[in-house]
Short mmCIF file of C-alpha atoms in Angstrom, two decimals:
data_model
loop_
_atom_site.label_atom_id
_atom_site.label_comp_id
_atom_site.label_asym_id
_atom_site.label_seq_id
_atom_site.Cartn_x
_atom_site.Cartn_y
_atom_site.Cartn_z
CA MET D 1 0.00 0.00 0.00
CA ALA D 2 1.40 3.37 -1.00
CA THR D 3 1.85 5.88 1.80
CA ALA D 4 -0.46 8.87 1.45
CA ARG D 5 0.78 12.44 1.53
CA SER D 6 1.16 13.97 4.95
CA PRO D 7 -0.94 15.72 5.98
CA ALA D 8 -3.65 13.75 4.22
CA HIS D 9 -6.85 15.33 2.89
CA VAL D 10 -10.10 13.88 4.27
CA LEU D 11 -13.44 14.84 2.74
CA HIS D 12 -16.70 14.25 4.68
CA ILE D 13 -19.72 14.05 2.36
CA LEU D 14 -23.24 14.88 3.58
CA PRO D 15 -26.53 15.07 1.67
CA LEU D 16 -27.76 18.44 3.02
CA ASP D 17 -26.43 21.38 5.01
CA LEU D 18 -28.76 21.02 8.00
CA ALA D 19 -28.01 21.21 11.73
CA ARG D 20 -29.49 17.83 12.64
CA GLY D 21 -27.92 14.91 14.50
CA ALA D 22 -25.71 13.31 11.86
CA GLN D 23 -24.82 16.58 10.18
CA THR D 24 -24.00 18.29 13.46
CA TYR D 25 -21.74 15.42 14.47
CA ALA D 26 -19.96 15.56 11.11
CA GLY D 27 -19.21 19.25 11.62
CA ALA D 28 -18.00 18.68 15.18
CA LEU D 29 -15.84 15.75 14.05
CA ARG D 30 -14.32 17.89 11.31
CA ASP D 31 -13.43 20.60 13.82
CA ALA D 32 -11.96 18.08 16.29
CA LEU D 33 -9.77 16.37 13.66
CA ASP D 34 -8.79 19.21 11.34
CA GLY D 35 -5.07 19.93 11.41
CA ARG D 36 -4.21 17.06 13.79
CA PRO D 37 -2.41 16.28 11.50
CA ASP D 38 -4.72 15.98 8.48
CA GLU D 39 -6.94 18.42 6.66
CA HIS D 40 -10.66 17.68 7.10
CA ARG D 41 -13.41 19.33 5.05
CA THR D 42 -17.17 18.84 4.83
CA LEU D 43 -19.06 18.82 1.55
CA THR D 44 -22.83 18.88 1.05
CA ILE D 45 -24.39 17.66 -2.19
CA PHE D 46 -27.86 19.20 -2.35
CA GLY D 47 -29.00 22.74 -1.73
CA SER D 48 -31.14 23.67 1.27
CA GLU D 49 -33.24 26.69 2.08
CA SER D 50 -32.06 26.65 5.70
CA ALA D 51 -28.36 25.86 5.46
CA ILE D 52 -26.88 26.47 8.90
CA LEU D 53 -24.21 23.75 9.30
CA ASP D 54 -21.61 25.94 7.54
CA ALA D 55 -20.17 23.21 5.33
CA ASP D 56 -16.84 23.98 3.69
CA ILE D 57 -18.06 23.08 0.19
CA CYS D 58 -21.65 23.17 -1.04
CA LEU D 59 -22.36 21.68 -4.45
CA ALA D 60 -25.88 23.15 -4.13
CA ILE D 61 -27.52 20.71 -6.55
CA ALA D 62 -31.23 21.56 -6.63
CA PRO D 63 -33.21 18.57 -5.29
CA GLY D 64 -35.56 17.20 -7.93
CA ARG D 65 -37.24 14.10 -9.27
CA ALA D 66 -33.95 12.38 -10.05
CA ARG D 67 -32.96 12.53 -6.39
CA GLN D 68 -36.39 11.27 -5.36
CA ARG D 69 -35.96 8.31 -7.71
CA GLY D 70 -32.69 7.46 -5.96
CA LEU D 71 -29.83 8.99 -7.97
CA ASP D 72 -29.20 12.41 -9.51
CA PRO D 73 -26.57 12.18 -12.32
CA ARG D 74 -25.83 15.90 -11.94
CA ALA D 75 -24.62 15.26 -8.40
CA VAL D 76 -22.33 12.43 -9.54
CA VAL D 77 -20.73 14.69 -12.18
CA ALA D 78 -20.36 17.63 -9.77
CA LEU D 79 -18.84 15.48 -7.05
CA ALA D 80 -16.41 13.80 -9.48
CA ARG D 81 -15.33 17.22 -10.77
CA THR D 82 -14.83 18.53 -7.24
CA GLN D 83 -12.79 15.49 -6.23
CA ARG D 84 -10.52 15.90 -9.26
CA ARG D 85 -9.77 19.37 -7.97
CA LEU D 86 -9.41 18.52 -4.27
CA ARG D 87 -7.77 15.07 -4.67
CA PRO D 88 -8.84 13.78 -1.22
CA ASP D 89 -6.95 10.79 0.16
CA VAL D 90 -9.93 9.60 2.22
CA VAL D 91 -13.63 10.19 1.60
CA VAL D 92 -16.16 9.54 4.37
CA ALA D 93 -19.76 9.15 3.16
CA HIS D 94 -22.03 10.06 6.09
CA GLY D 95 -25.05 7.88 5.37
CA GLY D 96 -26.49 5.74 2.60
CA GLU D 97 -27.42 8.56 0.22
CA PRO D 98 -23.93 10.14 0.08
CA LEU D 99 -22.48 6.63 -0.30
CA LYS D 100 -24.08 6.21 -3.74
CA TYR D 101 -22.49 9.39 -5.05
CA ALA D 102 -19.13 8.85 -3.33
CA ALA D 103 -18.85 5.29 -4.66
CA LEU D 104 -19.59 6.35 -8.24
CA ALA D 105 -17.21 9.33 -8.05
CA LYS D 106 -14.38 7.43 -6.32
CA ARG D 107 -10.90 8.12 -7.66
CA ARG D 108 -8.10 5.60 -8.10
CA GLY D 109 -6.00 5.23 -4.95
CA GLN D 110 -8.61 6.95 -2.80
CA ARG D 111 -9.89 5.31 0.39
CA LEU D 112 -13.68 5.31 0.77
CA VAL D 113 -15.36 4.93 4.18
CA TYR D 114 -19.10 4.43 4.55
CA LEU D 115 -20.36 5.74 7.89
CA LYS D 116 -23.53 3.77 8.60
CA ILE D 117 -25.56 6.06 10.85
CA GLY D 118 -28.94 4.31 10.90
CA GLU D 119 -30.85 1.15 10.24
CA SER D 120 -31.39 0.27 6.58
CA SER D 121 -34.83 1.01 5.20
CA GLY D 122 -37.23 -1.60 3.94
CA ASP D 123 -36.21 -0.77 0.35
CA VAL D 124 -32.58 -1.66 1.04
CA ARG D 125 -33.71 -4.95 2.57
CA SER D 126 -35.44 -5.91 -0.68
CA SER D 127 -33.49 -8.13 -3.03
CA ALA D 128 -32.98 -5.49 -5.77
CA GLN D 129 -31.76 -2.77 -3.42
CA ARG D 130 -29.59 -5.23 -1.54
CA ARG D 131 -27.86 -6.21 -4.78
CA LEU D 132 -27.28 -2.53 -5.57
CA TYR D 133 -25.70 -1.84 -2.18
CA ARG D 134 -23.58 -4.98 -2.38
CA LEU D 135 -22.17 -3.63 -5.65
CA LEU D 136 -21.52 -0.27 -4.00
CA MET D 137 -19.74 -2.01 -1.12
CA LYS D 138 -17.15 -3.37 -3.54
CA ARG D 139 -15.86 0.19 -3.86
CA VAL D 140 -15.88 0.76 -0.07
CA ASP D 141 -12.69 0.13 1.92
CA LEU D 142 -14.27 0.23 5.38
CA VAL D 143 -17.77 0.45 6.85
CA VAL D 144 -17.85 2.34 10.14
CA CYS D 145 -21.02 1.78 12.18
CA VAL D 146 -22.12 3.94 15.10
CA ALA D 147 -23.54 0.96 17.02
CA ASP D 148 -23.01 -2.79 17.30
CA GLU D 149 -26.54 -3.46 16.01
CA LEU D 150 -25.71 -1.67 12.76
CA ALA D 151 -22.51 -3.69 12.36
CA THR D 152 -24.52 -6.89 12.71
CA GLU D 153 -27.00 -5.61 10.12
CA ALA D 154 -24.20 -4.63 7.71
CA ARG D 155 -22.69 -8.10 7.86
CA ALA D 156 -26.07 -9.74 7.20
CA LEU D 157 -27.36 -7.41 4.47
CA PHE D 158 -24.20 -6.68 2.55
CA GLY D 159 -22.20 -9.87 3.11
CA LEU D 160 -19.23 -7.99 4.58
CA SER D 161 -16.41 -9.75 6.40
CA GLY D 162 -15.48 -8.59 9.87
CA ASP D 163 -12.22 -6.95 8.80
CA ARG D 164 -14.19 -4.46 6.68
CA ILE D 165 -16.39 -3.27 9.53
CA ALA D 166 -15.53 -1.09 12.50
CA VAL D 167 -17.67 0.40 15.27
CA ILE D 168 -17.09 4.00 16.38
CA PRO D 169 -19.90 5.39 18.55
CA ASN D 170 -21.11 8.95 18.24
CA GLY D 171 -19.67 11.47 20.65
CA ARG D 172 -20.35 14.92 22.05
CA ASP D 173 -18.21 17.61 23.68
CA PRO D 174 -18.53 17.32 27.49
CA GLU D 175 -17.59 20.98 27.83
CA GLN D 176 -20.62 21.97 25.77
CA TYR D 177 -23.00 19.46 27.39
CA ARG D 178 -22.62 19.81 31.16
CA PRO D 179 -24.86 19.28 34.18
CA ARG D 180 -26.74 22.20 35.68
CA ASP D 181 -24.66 22.26 38.86
CA SER D 182 -21.44 22.63 36.85
CA THR D 183 -22.59 25.58 34.76
CA GLY D 184 -22.72 28.04 37.67
CA ALA D 185 -23.66 31.56 36.68
CA GLU D 186 -23.91 30.51 33.05
CA ALA D 187 -27.24 28.77 33.68
CA SER D 188 -30.16 30.22 31.78
CA ASP D 189 -32.56 32.65 33.44
CA ALA D 190 -35.32 30.55 31.88
CA VAL D 191 -34.81 27.56 34.21
CA PRO D 192 -38.33 26.67 35.36
CA ASP D 193 -39.31 26.19 39.00
CA GLU D 194 -41.27 23.04 38.19
CA LEU D 195 -39.94 19.73 36.94
CA MET D 196 -39.25 19.86 33.20
CA LEU D 197 -39.78 16.97 30.79
CA VAL D 198 -38.13 17.39 27.36
CA TRP D 199 -38.31 15.79 23.92
CA VAL D 200 -35.81 16.53 21.11
CA GLY D 201 -36.04 15.55 17.45
CA ASN D 202 -37.53 16.16 14.05
CA LEU D 203 -41.32 16.23 14.14
CA ASN D 204 -41.93 13.34 11.77
CA GLU D 205 -43.65 9.97 11.98
CA GLY D 206 -40.46 8.02 12.61
CA LYS D 207 -39.68 10.06 15.72
CA ARG D 208 -43.25 9.54 17.04
CA PRO D 209 -43.76 12.90 18.79
CA ASP D 210 -47.36 11.85 19.48
CA TRP D 211 -45.97 9.34 21.99
CA PHE D 212 -44.49 12.20 23.99
CA ILE D 213 -47.84 13.97 23.94
CA HIS D 214 -49.44 10.76 25.20
CA VAL D 215 -46.94 10.59 28.08
CA VAL D 216 -47.69 14.17 29.11
CA ARG D 217 -51.43 13.53 28.92
CA GLN D 218 -51.02 10.51 31.19
CA LEU D 219 -49.03 12.53 33.70
CA ARG D 220 -51.63 15.31 33.70
CA GLU D 221 -54.35 12.75 34.41
CA GLN D 222 -52.23 11.43 37.30
CA GLY D 223 -52.28 14.89 38.89
CA HIS D 224 -48.96 16.36 37.69
CA ALA D 225 -50.49 19.67 36.68
CA GLY D 226 -47.32 21.63 37.43
CA LEU D 227 -45.05 19.49 35.29
CA GLY D 228 -43.35 21.46 32.54
CA ALA D 229 -43.04 19.91 29.06
CA ARG D 230 -41.28 21.11 25.93
CA MET D 231 -40.59 19.75 22.47
CA ILE D 232 -37.47 20.93 20.65
CA GLY D 233 -37.41 20.59 16.86
CA ASP D 234 -39.45 21.26 13.77
CA GLY D 235 -40.81 19.07 11.00
CA PRO D 236 -43.82 18.12 8.90
CA LEU D 237 -46.06 17.24 11.88
CA GLU D 238 -45.61 20.55 13.68
CA GLY D 239 -48.87 22.08 12.48
CA SER D 240 -51.02 19.05 13.25
CA LEU D 241 -49.60 18.74 16.78
CA ARG D 242 -49.92 22.37 17.81
CA THR D 243 -53.51 22.40 19.07
CA GLU D 244 -53.12 19.34 21.28
CA CYS D 245 -49.79 20.60 22.64
CA GLU D 246 -51.36 23.90 23.61
CA SER D 247 -54.21 22.14 25.41
CA LEU D 248 -51.72 20.09 27.47
CA GLY D 249 -49.32 22.95 28.17
CA ILE D 250 -46.54 21.52 25.99
CA GLU D 251 -44.28 24.19 24.57
CA LEU D 252 -43.41 23.67 20.88
CA MET D 253 -40.03 25.39 20.67
CA GLY D 254 -39.15 24.72 17.02
CA ARG D 255 -35.57 24.30 15.82
CA ARG D 256 -33.09 25.76 18.32
CA SER D 257 -29.36 26.42 18.34
CA ASP D 258 -29.20 26.28 22.17
CA VAL D 259 -30.19 22.64 22.68
CA ALA D 260 -27.36 22.11 25.18
CA GLN D 261 -28.67 24.86 27.44
CA LEU D 262 -32.26 23.69 27.10
CA LEU D 263 -31.18 20.20 28.20
CA VAL D 264 -29.39 21.73 31.19
CA ASP D 265 -32.66 23.46 32.08
CA SER D 266 -34.55 20.13 31.94
CA ASP D 267 -34.86 17.16 34.28
CA ILE D 268 -35.92 14.11 32.21
CA LEU D 269 -35.56 13.27 28.51
CA ALA D 270 -38.15 11.07 26.82
CA PHE D 271 -37.04 9.51 23.52
CA THR D 272 -39.77 7.92 21.41
CA SER D 273 -38.23 7.07 18.04
CA VAL D 274 -38.96 3.86 16.14
CA SER D 275 -35.72 3.71 14.11
CA GLU D 276 -32.23 5.13 14.74
CA GLY D 277 -28.54 4.37 14.50
CA MET D 278 -27.15 5.72 17.75
CA PRO D 279 -29.26 8.66 18.98
CA GLY D 280 -26.91 11.55 19.70
CA VAL D 281 -29.46 13.22 21.95
CA LEU D 282 -29.15 10.31 24.42
CA ILE D 283 -25.45 11.15 24.75
CA GLU D 284 -26.21 14.87 25.02
CA ALA D 285 -28.74 14.27 27.78
CA GLY D 286 -26.40 11.91 29.61
CA LEU D 287 -23.55 14.41 29.56
CA CYS D 288 -25.98 17.02 30.93
CA GLY D 289 -26.80 14.68 33.81
CA LEU D 290 -30.34 13.83 32.69
CA PRO D 291 -31.87 10.39 33.16
CA VAL D 292 -33.63 9.24 29.99
CA VAL D 293 -36.48 6.94 29.10
CA THR D 294 -36.02 5.59 25.58
CA THR D 295 -37.47 3.05 23.23
CA GLU D 296 -35.20 0.15 22.32
CA VAL D 297 -33.92 1.54 19.03
CA SER D 298 -30.45 0.66 17.72
CA GLY D 299 -27.80 2.14 19.99
CA ALA D 300 -30.15 2.83 22.90
CA ARG D 301 -28.80 0.06 25.12
CA THR D 302 -25.25 1.01 24.16
CA VAL D 303 -25.72 4.51 25.57
CA VAL D 304 -28.26 3.85 28.33
CA HIS D 305 -27.56 1.28 31.04
CA ASP D 306 -31.11 0.18 31.73
CA GLY D 307 -32.02 0.68 35.39
CA GLU D 308 -28.76 2.55 36.10
CA THR D 309 -28.64 5.66 33.89
CA GLY D 310 -32.24 5.57 32.68
CA PHE D 311 -34.78 3.13 31.32
CA VAL D 312 -35.04 1.29 27.99
CA VAL D 313 -38.53 0.06 27.07
CA GLY D 314 -39.86 -2.05 24.23
CA LEU D 315 -39.85 -0.45 20.81
CA HIS D 316 -43.67 -0.43 20.65
CA ASP D 317 -44.50 -0.34 24.37
CA ARG D 318 -46.00 3.12 24.83
CA SER D 319 -47.51 2.21 28.21
CA ALA D 320 -44.11 1.20 29.61
CA LEU D 321 -42.61 4.46 28.34
CA ALA D 322 -45.24 6.48 30.20
CA ALA D 323 -44.88 4.37 33.34
CA ARG D 324 -41.09 4.76 33.49
CA VAL D 325 -41.31 8.53 32.98
CA ALA D 326 -43.89 8.69 35.78
CA GLU D 327 -41.50 6.72 38.01
CA LEU D 328 -38.76 9.30 37.47
CA VAL D 329 -41.17 12.21 37.97
CA ALA D 330 -42.19 10.80 41.35
CA ASP D 331 -38.68 10.03 42.67
CA PRO D 332 -36.17 12.94 42.92
CA ALA D 333 -33.45 10.71 44.42
CA LEU D 334 -33.75 8.27 41.52
CA ARG D 335 -33.46 11.12 39.01
CA GLN D 336 -30.35 12.45 40.72
CA ARG D 337 -28.70 9.05 40.99
CA MET D 338 -29.42 8.08 37.39
CA GLY D 339 -28.40 11.50 36.06
CA ALA D 340 -25.02 11.33 37.81
CA ALA D 341 -24.44 7.81 36.51
CA ALA D 342 -25.41 8.88 33.00
CA ARG D 343 -22.88 11.71 33.04
CA GLN D 344 -20.12 9.36 34.21
CA ARG D 345 -20.97 6.69 31.62
CA CYS D 346 -21.00 9.17 28.74
CA LEU D 347 -17.74 10.76 29.88
CA GLN D 348 -16.09 7.35 29.77
CA ARG D 349 -17.48 6.21 26.43
CA PHE D 350 -19.10 8.86 24.29
CA THR D 351 -17.08 12.05 24.26
CA LEU D 352 -16.25 13.79 21.00
CA GLN D 353 -12.58 13.53 21.89
CA ALA D 354 -12.71 9.73 22.26
CA GLY D 355 -14.57 9.44 18.95
CA ALA D 356 -12.02 11.67 17.24
CA ARG D 357 -9.17 9.49 18.52
CA SER D 358 -10.86 6.38 17.15
CA TRP D 359 -11.40 8.09 13.81
CA GLN D 360 -7.77 9.19 13.67
CA GLN D 361 -6.62 5.63 14.34
CA THR D 362 -8.94 4.38 11.59
CA ILE D 363 -7.64 6.94 9.08
CA ASP D 364 -4.06 6.13 10.06
CA SER D 365 -4.72 2.44 9.48
CA LEU D 366 -6.37 3.05 6.09
CA LEU D 367 -3.37 5.10 5.01
CA GLY D 368 -0.84 2.55 6.31
CA ARG D 369 0.74 4.72 8.97
CA SER D 370 -0.58 3.28 12.27
CA ASP D 371 2.87 2.35 13.58
CA ALA D 372 4.19 5.89 13.22
CA VAL D 373 1.27 7.35 15.15
CA ILE D 374 1.63 4.78 17.96
CA ALA D 375 5.37 5.34 18.20
CA SER D 376 4.92 9.09 18.49
CA SER D 377 2.25 8.82 21.19
CA ILE D 378 3.58 5.92 23.33
CA GLY D 379 7.28 5.13 23.27
CA ALA D 380 8.64 1.59 23.64
CA GLY D 381 10.03 2.45 27.08
CA ALA D 382 6.71 3.67 28.42
CA SER D 383 5.12 2.06 31.44
CA LEU D 384 1.56 1.45 32.52
CA ASP D 385 -0.08 2.46 35.78
CA THR D 386 -3.55 1.07 36.47
CA LYS D 387 -6.05 3.02 38.53
CA GLU D 388 -8.70 1.37 40.69
CA PRO D 389 -9.13 -1.66 38.38
CA LEU D 390 -12.40 -2.80 39.96
CA LYS D 391 -14.04 0.45 38.85
CA ILE D 392 -13.20 -0.07 35.18
CA GLU D 393 -16.34 0.20 33.04
CA PRO D 394 -17.02 -2.21 30.16
CA ALA D 395 -15.95 -0.78 26.82
CA THR D 396 -16.00 -1.87 23.19
CA VAL D 397 -12.59 -1.64 21.51
CA LEU D 398 -11.86 -2.04 17.80
CA VAL D 399 -9.77 -5.17 17.54
CA SER D 400 -8.78 -7.93 15.17
CA ALA D 401 -7.93 -10.53 17.84
CA ALA D 402 -8.15 -10.36 21.62
CA VAL D 403 -4.92 -10.54 23.62
CA ALA D 404 -6.28 -10.07 27.15
CA PHE D 405 -9.10 -8.68 29.20
CA ARG D 406 -10.21 -8.36 32.79
CA ARG D 407 -13.57 -9.41 34.16
CA THR D 408 -15.30 -6.71 36.26
CA PRO D 409 -18.60 -6.67 38.18
CA GLY D 410 -20.33 -5.03 35.23
CA GLY D 411 -18.59 -6.75 32.32
CA SER D 412 -15.10 -6.74 30.80
CA VAL D 413 -12.47 -4.45 29.34
CA ILE D 414 -10.69 -5.86 26.33
CA ILE D 415 -6.95 -5.37 26.05
CA ALA D 416 -6.66 -5.99 22.38
CA ARG D 417 -4.42 -6.88 19.53
CA CYS D 418 -5.21 -4.16 16.96
CA GLY D 419 -3.87 -4.68 13.48
CA PRO D 420 -4.51 -2.78 10.23
CA SER D 421 -7.82 -4.61 9.76
CA LEU D 422 -10.20 -3.47 12.46
CA GLU D 423 -13.02 -5.67 13.67
CA PRO D 424 -15.36 -5.18 16.65
CA ILE D 425 -15.35 -8.00 19.19
CA ARG D 426 -18.04 -8.07 21.86
CA LEU D 427 -16.93 -7.89 25.47
CA ASP D 428 -17.93 -11.46 26.28
CA ALA D 429 -16.53 -13.04 23.10
CA THR D 430 -13.14 -14.06 24.48
CA GLY D 431 -11.71 -15.77 27.57
CA PRO D 432 -9.47 -14.26 30.27
CA LEU D 433 -5.73 -14.48 29.70
CA ILE D 434 -3.19 -12.16 31.19
CA TRP D 435 -4.53 -9.05 32.89
CA ASP D 436 -2.10 -9.67 35.75
CA LEU D 437 0.72 -8.63 33.42
CA ILE D 438 -0.39 -5.02 33.57
CA ASP D 439 -1.67 -5.07 37.16
CA GLY D 440 1.00 -2.84 38.61
CA GLU D 441 3.73 -0.82 36.95
CA ARG D 442 5.65 -2.67 34.25
CA SER D 443 7.27 -1.53 31.04
CA LEU D 444 5.41 -2.20 27.82
CA GLY D 445 8.49 -4.03 26.60
CA ALA D 446 8.34 -6.48 29.52
CA ILE D 447 4.65 -7.11 28.92
CA ALA D 448 5.30 -7.70 25.21
CA ASP D 449 8.10 -10.19 26.02
CA THR D 450 5.77 -12.29 28.16
CA LEU D 451 3.03 -12.13 25.54
CA THR D 452 5.44 -13.18 22.81
CA LYS D 453 6.34 -16.33 24.73
CA ARG D 454 2.73 -17.20 25.57
CA LEU D 455 1.31 -16.50 22.12
CA GLY D 456 4.27 -17.51 19.95
CA ALA D 457 3.86 -14.30 17.95
CA ASP D 458 6.23 -11.86 16.26
CA PRO D 459 7.82 -9.68 19.02
CA GLU D 460 7.55 -6.45 17.02
CA VAL D 461 3.90 -7.10 16.22
CA VAL D 462 3.11 -7.88 19.86
CA LEU D 463 4.87 -4.73 21.10
CA ARG D 464 2.92 -2.63 18.64
CA ASP D 465 -0.33 -4.26 19.71
CA VAL D 466 0.40 -3.81 23.42
CA ALA D 467 1.21 -0.13 22.82
CA LEU D 468 -2.11 0.34 21.06
CA ALA D 469 -3.93 -1.54 23.82
CA ALA D 470 -2.32 0.79 26.35
CA ARG D 471 -3.46 3.71 24.28
CA HIS D 472 -7.05 2.45 24.38
CA LEU D 473 -6.84 2.16 28.17
CA CYS D 474 -5.54 5.72 28.34
CA ASP D 475 -8.49 6.83 26.20
CA LEU D 476 -10.82 5.17 28.71
CA GLY D 477 -9.16 7.06 31.56
CA VAL D 478 -8.17 3.75 33.13
CA ALA D 479 -4.40 3.79 32.67
CA VAL D 480 -1.70 6.36 32.11
CA ALA D 481 1.28 5.76 29.83
CA ARG D 482 4.40 7.59 30.93
#
């Protein structure tokens, strides 16, 4: 594999310039990665009347019937022309629609990553669409999924081998999303005296905003007249919901740029969607110290520890959703305990910084320069210092083969062999081996020597893998390399 130029050029392709979950994350990821060391740029294909994401490049193709039918040839030509000019080394297609255009416009020598951000629609599950996407996948170098459920779906639908799939969860900036008691004087003057229940999303059928209205109605009937309720977001159902919202005292706030502050000013998040990838708002609420009640969409159980940081109910169990929200409304101590646990869990697993590190490692691997990055961040003479091992939280690590892990009360932490081909391995998919090697302060070289003897592997490969495993532990805040 030829080594790419340094710094490399990475182009993130989005369908529209809108400040919604996936698009917002793409912009934040660009800002977190740009210049460290590579150049990252965002590109949107189609024009929008309300462009507020501030993409670097806007092709501004007018949406029309061709797009509605599934493919606009004008967009393919425009993207190919733009890529000839920019010559990106890596292209990241954020979602299934950008994938079609990125795959057709792919240049020789370019690396193409498909970021799978949601469950595939019924059309993709049909035989004709599945064949189309399997053809597209032949031009894709790596599929990155935001949740384990999506990785499982990708393997089943597209026939992908494990070494072509990675899992990198969404992330948010914990400095932007912070609990109310950590914001001090910055807290909004609009914080209500009463308990505040909040819903965030696009007002469409898939998000099921009517379920939130049902929950509020149930709470009103149970005597919670002083409960505040607000819905943040706009969409096609806004007009039809307005009358009922007004009758129940639900504030329809429309699209807002201050969602972080509005979450800080709230007490419980209810999430009602029927289909997702990994809902970013669950991470946002968790970082703000809010307990959540969510339907069991893809990614929900990854973010929310049911019974510890919130509640996860059946995908179509509206009664259970209302009952769990009512339980939180009635129990201030439970809200406080779950909110604090949610903040801690999201800090450990779902920060923007952790996601950016995983993305950088993935880009390094695609461009054949992983060893250089590891060597610059953790030297061969570094040592490892574990901190309170029994408090280590379970974590998914991108690995190709497990080297070691430690069992904890809540699960396991994988200490992994991470080669150029990344593959997610579930926490319980391997047996215990040699955690005792890093329990205490030992040099990475000494650990690698012992591993080499036990595994009969190449010493240089093992040392590299141990260094990367140590780096993952550092990312989790569990160990410090020095």
